[in-house]
Amino acid sequence: MFDPTPGPDQPTLMPGTLVVAFELVLLVRVLRLGVTVTPDHVISRGWFLTRRYPRPSISGAGATGYSGGYNRWSRSKAFTMLWIRVDESAVDLPHIAGRPQKIHRLADELRVALSVATDGSSDHDG
């Protein structure tokens, strides 16, 4: 982390310090990723944005093929992500992605927590 030059010179920070600091910021942020259901809102915490949706505006939730930066926004068949229906519009939550079995289970738990009916499909429009 410091330049080990001998002598009276003061040590200087190496570029690796910035990389370690950035990784620590990401580590702290990953602990906050997810969806929180409160009595009034559904809070979605992503990597860079936190969004609050009024709970009465949520009419559905489910799982769909992952579409995000890791696969250039094309639909994946191997990985899935959560989505929620807000005011009749599907909102993808790509920060909650993983194996289909796990994401479908999380979608079921989210539907129960929100008290929304299952529409019979596991995919959204589009």
JSON list of C-alpha atoms in Angstrom, two decimals:
[
{"chain": "A", "resi": 1, "resn": "MET", "atom": "CA", "xyz": [0.00, 0.00, 0.00]},
{"chain": "A", "resi": 2, "resn": "PHE", "atom": "CA", "xyz": [2.96, 2.32, 0.50]},
{"chain": "A", "resi": 3, "resn": "ASP", "atom": "CA", "xyz": [6.02, 2.88, -1.64]},
{"chain": "A", "resi": 4, "resn": "PRO", "atom": "CA", "xyz": [8.81, 1.17, 0.32]},
{"chain": "A", "resi": 5, "resn": "THR", "atom": "CA", "xyz": [11.60, 3.54, -0.73]},
{"chain": "A", "resi": 6, "resn": "PRO", "atom": "CA", "xyz": [14.30, 3.74, 1.94]},
{"chain": "A", "resi": 7, "resn": "GLY", "atom": "CA", "xyz": [15.49, 7.07, 3.24]},
{"chain": "A", "resi": 8, "resn": "PRO", "atom": "CA", "xyz": [14.01, 10.22, 4.64]},
{"chain": "A", "resi": 9, "resn": "ASP", "atom": "CA", "xyz": [11.30, 10.48, 1.97]},
{"chain": "A", "resi": 10, "resn": "GLN", "atom": "CA", "xyz": [7.74, 10.23, 3.14]},
{"chain": "A", "resi": 11, "resn": "PRO", "atom": "CA", "xyz": [5.93, 7.13, 1.84]},
{"chain": "A", "resi": 12, "resn": "THR", "atom": "CA", "xyz": [3.32, 7.80, -0.86]},
{"chain": "A", "resi": 13, "resn": "LEU", "atom": "CA", "xyz": [0.10, 5.95, -1.44]},
{"chain": "A", "resi": 14, "resn": "MET", "atom": "CA", "xyz": [0.13, 3.53, -4.33]},
{"chain": "A", "resi": 15, "resn": "PRO", "atom": "CA", "xyz": [-2.78, 3.19, -6.81]},
{"chain": "A", "resi": 16, "resn": "GLY", "atom": "CA", "xyz": [-3.79, -0.04, -5.08]},
{"chain": "A", "resi": 17, "resn": "THR", "atom": "CA", "xyz": [-5.17, 2.03, -2.21]},
{"chain": "A", "resi": 18, "resn": "LEU", "atom": "CA", "xyz": [-7.88, 3.44, -4.47]},
{"chain": "A", "resi": 19, "resn": "VAL", "atom": "CA", "xyz": [-8.82, -0.05, -5.65]},
{"chain": "A", "resi": 20, "resn": "VAL", "atom": "CA", "xyz": [-9.11, -1.32, -2.08]},
{"chain": "A", "resi": 21, "resn": "ALA", "atom": "CA", "xyz": [-11.20, 1.72, -1.09]},
{"chain": "A", "resi": 22, "resn": "PHE", "atom": "CA", "xyz": [-13.56, 1.15, -4.05]},
{"chain": "A", "resi": 23, "resn": "GLU", "atom": "CA", "xyz": [-13.93, -2.54, -3.16]},
{"chain": "A", "resi": 24, "resn": "LEU", "atom": "CA", "xyz": [-14.76, -1.63, 0.44]},
{"chain": "A", "resi": 25, "resn": "VAL", "atom": "CA", "xyz": [-17.49, 0.74, -0.76]},
{"chain": "A", "resi": 26, "resn": "LEU", "atom": "CA", "xyz": [-18.95, -2.06, -2.93]},
{"chain": "A", "resi": 27, "resn": "LEU", "atom": "CA", "xyz": [-18.78, -4.49, -0.01]},
{"chain": "A", "resi": 28, "resn": "VAL", "atom": "CA", "xyz": [-20.74, -2.12, 2.21]},
{"chain": "A", "resi": 29, "resn": "ARG", "atom": "CA", "xyz": [-23.29, -1.50, -0.57]},
{"chain": "A", "resi": 30, "resn": "VAL", "atom": "CA", "xyz": [-23.84, -5.21, -1.31]},
{"chain": "A", "resi": 31, "resn": "LEU", "atom": "CA", "xyz": [-24.99, -5.66, 2.28]},
{"chain": "A", "resi": 32, "resn": "ARG", "atom": "CA", "xyz": [-27.86, -3.25, 1.53]},
{"chain": "A", "resi": 33, "resn": "LEU", "atom": "CA", "xyz": [-29.04, -4.70, -1.83]},
{"chain": "A", "resi": 34, "resn": "GLY", "atom": "CA", "xyz": [-32.56, -6.05, -1.88]},
{"chain": "A", "resi": 35, "resn": "VAL", "atom": "CA", "xyz": [-36.25, -5.35, -1.50]},
{"chain": "A", "resi": 36, "resn": "THR", "atom": "CA", "xyz": [-37.80, -4.24, 1.78]},
{"chain": "A", "resi": 37, "resn": "VAL", "atom": "CA", "xyz": [-41.55, -4.31, 2.32]},
{"chain": "A", "resi": 38, "resn": "THR", "atom": "CA", "xyz": [-42.84, -1.76, 4.85]},
{"chain": "A", "resi": 39, "resn": "PRO", "atom": "CA", "xyz": [-46.47, -1.00, 5.71]},
{"chain": "A", "resi": 40, "resn": "ASP", "atom": "CA", "xyz": [-46.47, 2.00, 3.34]},
{"chain": "A", "resi": 41, "resn": "HIS", "atom": "CA", "xyz": [-43.76, 1.34, 0.74]},
{"chain": "A", "resi": 42, "resn": "VAL", "atom": "CA", "xyz": [-41.74, -1.22, -1.14]},
{"chain": "A", "resi": 43, "resn": "ILE", "atom": "CA", "xyz": [-38.11, -0.12, -1.09]},
{"chain": "A", "resi": 44, "resn": "SER", "atom": "CA", "xyz": [-35.79, -1.43, -3.81]},
{"chain": "A", "resi": 45, "resn": "ARG", "atom": "CA", "xyz": [-32.09, -0.91, -3.09]},
{"chain": "A", "resi": 46, "resn": "GLY", "atom": "CA", "xyz": [-29.85, -1.44, -6.12]},
{"chain": "A", "resi": 47, "resn": "TRP", "atom": "CA", "xyz": [-26.15, -0.81, -6.65]},
{"chain": "A", "resi": 48, "resn": "PHE", "atom": "CA", "xyz": [-26.55, 2.90, -7.34]},
{"chain": "A", "resi": 49, "resn": "LEU", "atom": "CA", "xyz": [-30.22, 3.76, -6.80]},
{"chain": "A", "resi": 50, "resn": "THR", "atom": "CA", "xyz": [-32.76, 3.30, -4.06]},
{"chain": "A", "resi": 51, "resn": "ARG", "atom": "CA", "xyz": [-36.38, 3.54, -5.17]},
{"chain": "A", "resi": 52, "resn": "ARG", "atom": "CA", "xyz": [-39.54, 3.69, -3.06]},
{"chain": "A", "resi": 53, "resn": "TYR", "atom": "CA", "xyz": [-42.85, 2.52, -4.46]},
{"chain": "A", "resi": 54, "resn": "PRO", "atom": "CA", "xyz": [-46.14, 3.15, -2.65]},
{"chain": "A", "resi": 55, "resn": "ARG", "atom": "CA", "xyz": [-47.39, -0.22, -1.50]},
{"chain": "A", "resi": 56, "resn": "PRO", "atom": "CA", "xyz": [-50.96, 0.23, -2.85]},
{"chain": "A", "resi": 57, "resn": "SER", "atom": "CA", "xyz": [-49.53, 0.77, -6.36]},
{"chain": "A", "resi": 58, "resn": "ILE", "atom": "CA", "xyz": [-47.95, -2.75, -6.40]},
{"chain": "A", "resi": 59, "resn": "SER", "atom": "CA", "xyz": [-50.28, -5.25, -8.06]},
{"chain": "A", "resi": 60, "resn": "GLY", "atom": "CA", "xyz": [-47.96, -8.16, -8.81]},
{"chain": "A", "resi": 61, "resn": "ALA", "atom": "CA", "xyz": [-44.50, -9.67, -8.51]},
{"chain": "A", "resi": 62, "resn": "GLY", "atom": "CA", "xyz": [-42.67, -12.46, -10.23]},
{"chain": "A", "resi": 63, "resn": "ALA", "atom": "CA", "xyz": [-39.51, -13.78, -11.82]},
{"chain": "A", "resi": 64, "resn": "THR", "atom": "CA", "xyz": [-38.25, -13.37, -15.37]},
{"chain": "A", "resi": 65, "resn": "GLY", "atom": "CA", "xyz": [-35.05, -13.98, -17.32]},
{"chain": "A", "resi": 66, "resn": "TYR", "atom": "CA", "xyz": [-32.19, -11.75, -16.16]},
{"chain": "A", "resi": 67, "resn": "SER", "atom": "CA", "xyz": [-31.60, -8.71, -18.32]},
{"chain": "A", "resi": 68, "resn": "GLY", "atom": "CA", "xyz": [-28.87, -6.34, -17.24]},
{"chain": "A", "resi": 69, "resn": "GLY", "atom": "CA", "xyz": [-25.35, -5.10, -17.69]},
{"chain": "A", "resi": 70, "resn": "TYR", "atom": "CA", "xyz": [-23.75, -8.51, -17.23]},
{"chain": "A", "resi": 71, "resn": "ASN", "atom": "CA", "xyz": [-25.33, -9.89, -20.41]},
{"chain": "A", "resi": 72, "resn": "ARG", "atom": "CA", "xyz": [-25.74, -6.65, -22.41]},
{"chain": "A", "resi": 73, "resn": "TRP", "atom": "CA", "xyz": [-29.45, -6.36, -21.58]},
{"chain": "A", "resi": 74, "resn": "SER", "atom": "CA", "xyz": [-30.54, -9.48, -23.43]},
{"chain": "A", "resi": 75, "resn": "ARG", "atom": "CA", "xyz": [-32.86, -11.99, -21.70]},
{"chain": "A", "resi": 76, "resn": "SER", "atom": "CA", "xyz": [-31.00, -14.85, -20.03]},
{"chain": "A", "resi": 77, "resn": "LYS", "atom": "CA", "xyz": [-32.39, -18.37, -19.93]},
{"chain": "A", "resi": 78, "resn": "ALA", "atom": "CA", "xyz": [-29.99, -19.52, -17.21]},
{"chain": "A", "resi": 79, "resn": "PHE", "atom": "CA", "xyz": [-30.47, -16.74, -14.63]},
{"chain": "A", "resi": 80, "resn": "THR", "atom": "CA", "xyz": [-33.60, -14.98, -13.42]},
{"chain": "A", "resi": 81, "resn": "MET", "atom": "CA", "xyz": [-34.40, -11.74, -11.62]},
{"chain": "A", "resi": 82, "resn": "LEU", "atom": "CA", "xyz": [-37.34, -10.32, -9.71]},
{"chain": "A", "resi": 83, "resn": "TRP", "atom": "CA", "xyz": [-39.85, -7.87, -11.12]},
{"chain": "A", "resi": 84, "resn": "ILE", "atom": "CA", "xyz": [-42.77, -6.01, -9.62]},
{"chain": "A", "resi": 85, "resn": "ARG", "atom": "CA", "xyz": [-45.86, -4.57, -11.30]},
{"chain": "A", "resi": 86, "resn": "VAL", "atom": "CA", "xyz": [-46.21, -0.89, -10.38]},
{"chain": "A", "resi": 87, "resn": "ASP", "atom": "CA", "xyz": [-49.27, 0.95, -11.71]},
{"chain": "A", "resi": 88, "resn": "GLU", "atom": "CA", "xyz": [-49.80, -1.70, -14.44]},
{"chain": "A", "resi": 89, "resn": "SER", "atom": "CA", "xyz": [-46.16, -1.41, -15.58]},
{"chain": "A", "resi": 90, "resn": "ALA", "atom": "CA", "xyz": [-43.53, -4.10, -14.96]},
{"chain": "A", "resi": 91, "resn": "VAL", "atom": "CA", "xyz": [-40.38, -2.87, -13.21]},
{"chain": "A", "resi": 92, "resn": "ASP", "atom": "CA", "xyz": [-37.35, -5.18, -13.40]},
{"chain": "A", "resi": 93, "resn": "LEU", "atom": "CA", "xyz": [-35.15, -5.54, -10.33]},
{"chain": "A", "resi": 94, "resn": "PRO", "atom": "CA", "xyz": [-31.86, -6.80, -11.84]},
{"chain": "A", "resi": 95, "resn": "HIS", "atom": "CA", "xyz": [-30.00, -6.38, -8.55]},
{"chain": "A", "resi": 96, "resn": "ILE", "atom": "CA", "xyz": [-31.95, -9.40, -7.27]},
{"chain": "A", "resi": 97, "resn": "ALA", "atom": "CA", "xyz": [-30.87, -12.13, -9.64]},
{"chain": "A", "resi": 98, "resn": "GLY", "atom": "CA", "xyz": [-29.78, -15.72, -9.38]},
{"chain": "A", "resi": 99, "resn": "ARG", "atom": "CA", "xyz": [-30.75, -19.32, -9.99]},
{"chain": "A", "resi": 100, "resn": "PRO", "atom": "CA", "xyz": [-34.36, -19.78, -11.15]},
{"chain": "A", "resi": 101, "resn": "GLN", "atom": "CA", "xyz": [-35.39, -21.90, -8.14]},
{"chain": "A", "resi": 102, "resn": "LYS", "atom": "CA", "xyz": [-34.22, -19.28, -5.64]},
{"chain": "A", "resi": 103, "resn": "ILE", "atom": "CA", "xyz": [-35.70, -16.29, -7.47]},
{"chain": "A", "resi": 104, "resn": "HIS", "atom": "CA", "xyz": [-39.06, -18.02, -7.97]},
{"chain": "A", "resi": 105, "resn": "ARG", "atom": "CA", "xyz": [-39.12, -18.76, -4.23]},
{"chain": "A", "resi": 106, "resn": "LEU", "atom": "CA", "xyz": [-38.29, -15.11, -3.47]},
{"chain": "A", "resi": 107, "resn": "ALA", "atom": "CA", "xyz": [-41.05, -14.00, -5.87]},
{"chain": "A", "resi": 108, "resn": "ASP", "atom": "CA", "xyz": [-43.53, -16.21, -4.02]},
{"chain": "A", "resi": 109, "resn": "GLU", "atom": "CA", "xyz": [-42.43, -14.75, -0.68]},
{"chain": "A", "resi": 110, "resn": "LEU", "atom": "CA", "xyz": [-42.73, -11.21, -2.07]},
{"chain": "A", "resi": 111, "resn": "ARG", "atom": "CA", "xyz": [-46.25, -11.89, -3.35]},
{"chain": "A", "resi": 112, "resn": "VAL", "atom": "CA", "xyz": [-47.25, -13.20, 0.09]},
{"chain": "A", "resi": 113, "resn": "ALA", "atom": "CA", "xyz": [-45.68, -10.19, 1.83]},
{"chain": "A", "resi": 114, "resn": "LEU", "atom": "CA", "xyz": [-47.50, -7.80, -0.51]},
{"chain": "A", "resi": 115, "resn": "SER", "atom": "CA", "xyz": [-50.76, -9.79, -0.45]},
{"chain": "A", "resi": 116, "resn": "VAL", "atom": "CA", "xyz": [-50.99, -9.80, -4.24]},
{"chain": "A", "resi": 117, "resn": "ALA", "atom": "CA", "xyz": [-52.51, -12.63, -6.22]},
{"chain": "A", "resi": 118, "resn": "THR", "atom": "CA", "xyz": [-50.50, -14.87, -8.47]},
{"chain": "A", "resi": 119, "resn": "ASP", "atom": "CA", "xyz": [-51.53, -14.24, -12.05]},
{"chain": "A", "resi": 120, "resn": "GLY", "atom": "CA", "xyz": [-50.50, -17.74, -13.12]},
{"chain": "A", "resi": 121, "resn": "SER", "atom": "CA", "xyz": [-47.51, -16.64, -15.18]},
{"chain": "A", "resi": 122, "resn": "SER", "atom": "CA", "xyz": [-43.94, -16.29, -14.05]},
{"chain": "A", "resi": 123, "resn": "ASP", "atom": "CA", "xyz": [-43.02, -13.73, -16.68]},
{"chain": "A", "resi": 124, "resn": "HIS", "atom": "CA", "xyz": [-44.03, -10.15, -17.30]},
{"chain": "A", "resi": 125, "resn": "ASP", "atom": "CA", "xyz": [-45.03, -8.34, -20.48]},
{"chain": "A", "resi": 126, "resn": "GLY", "atom": "CA", "xyz": [-41.88, -7.65, -22.40]}
]
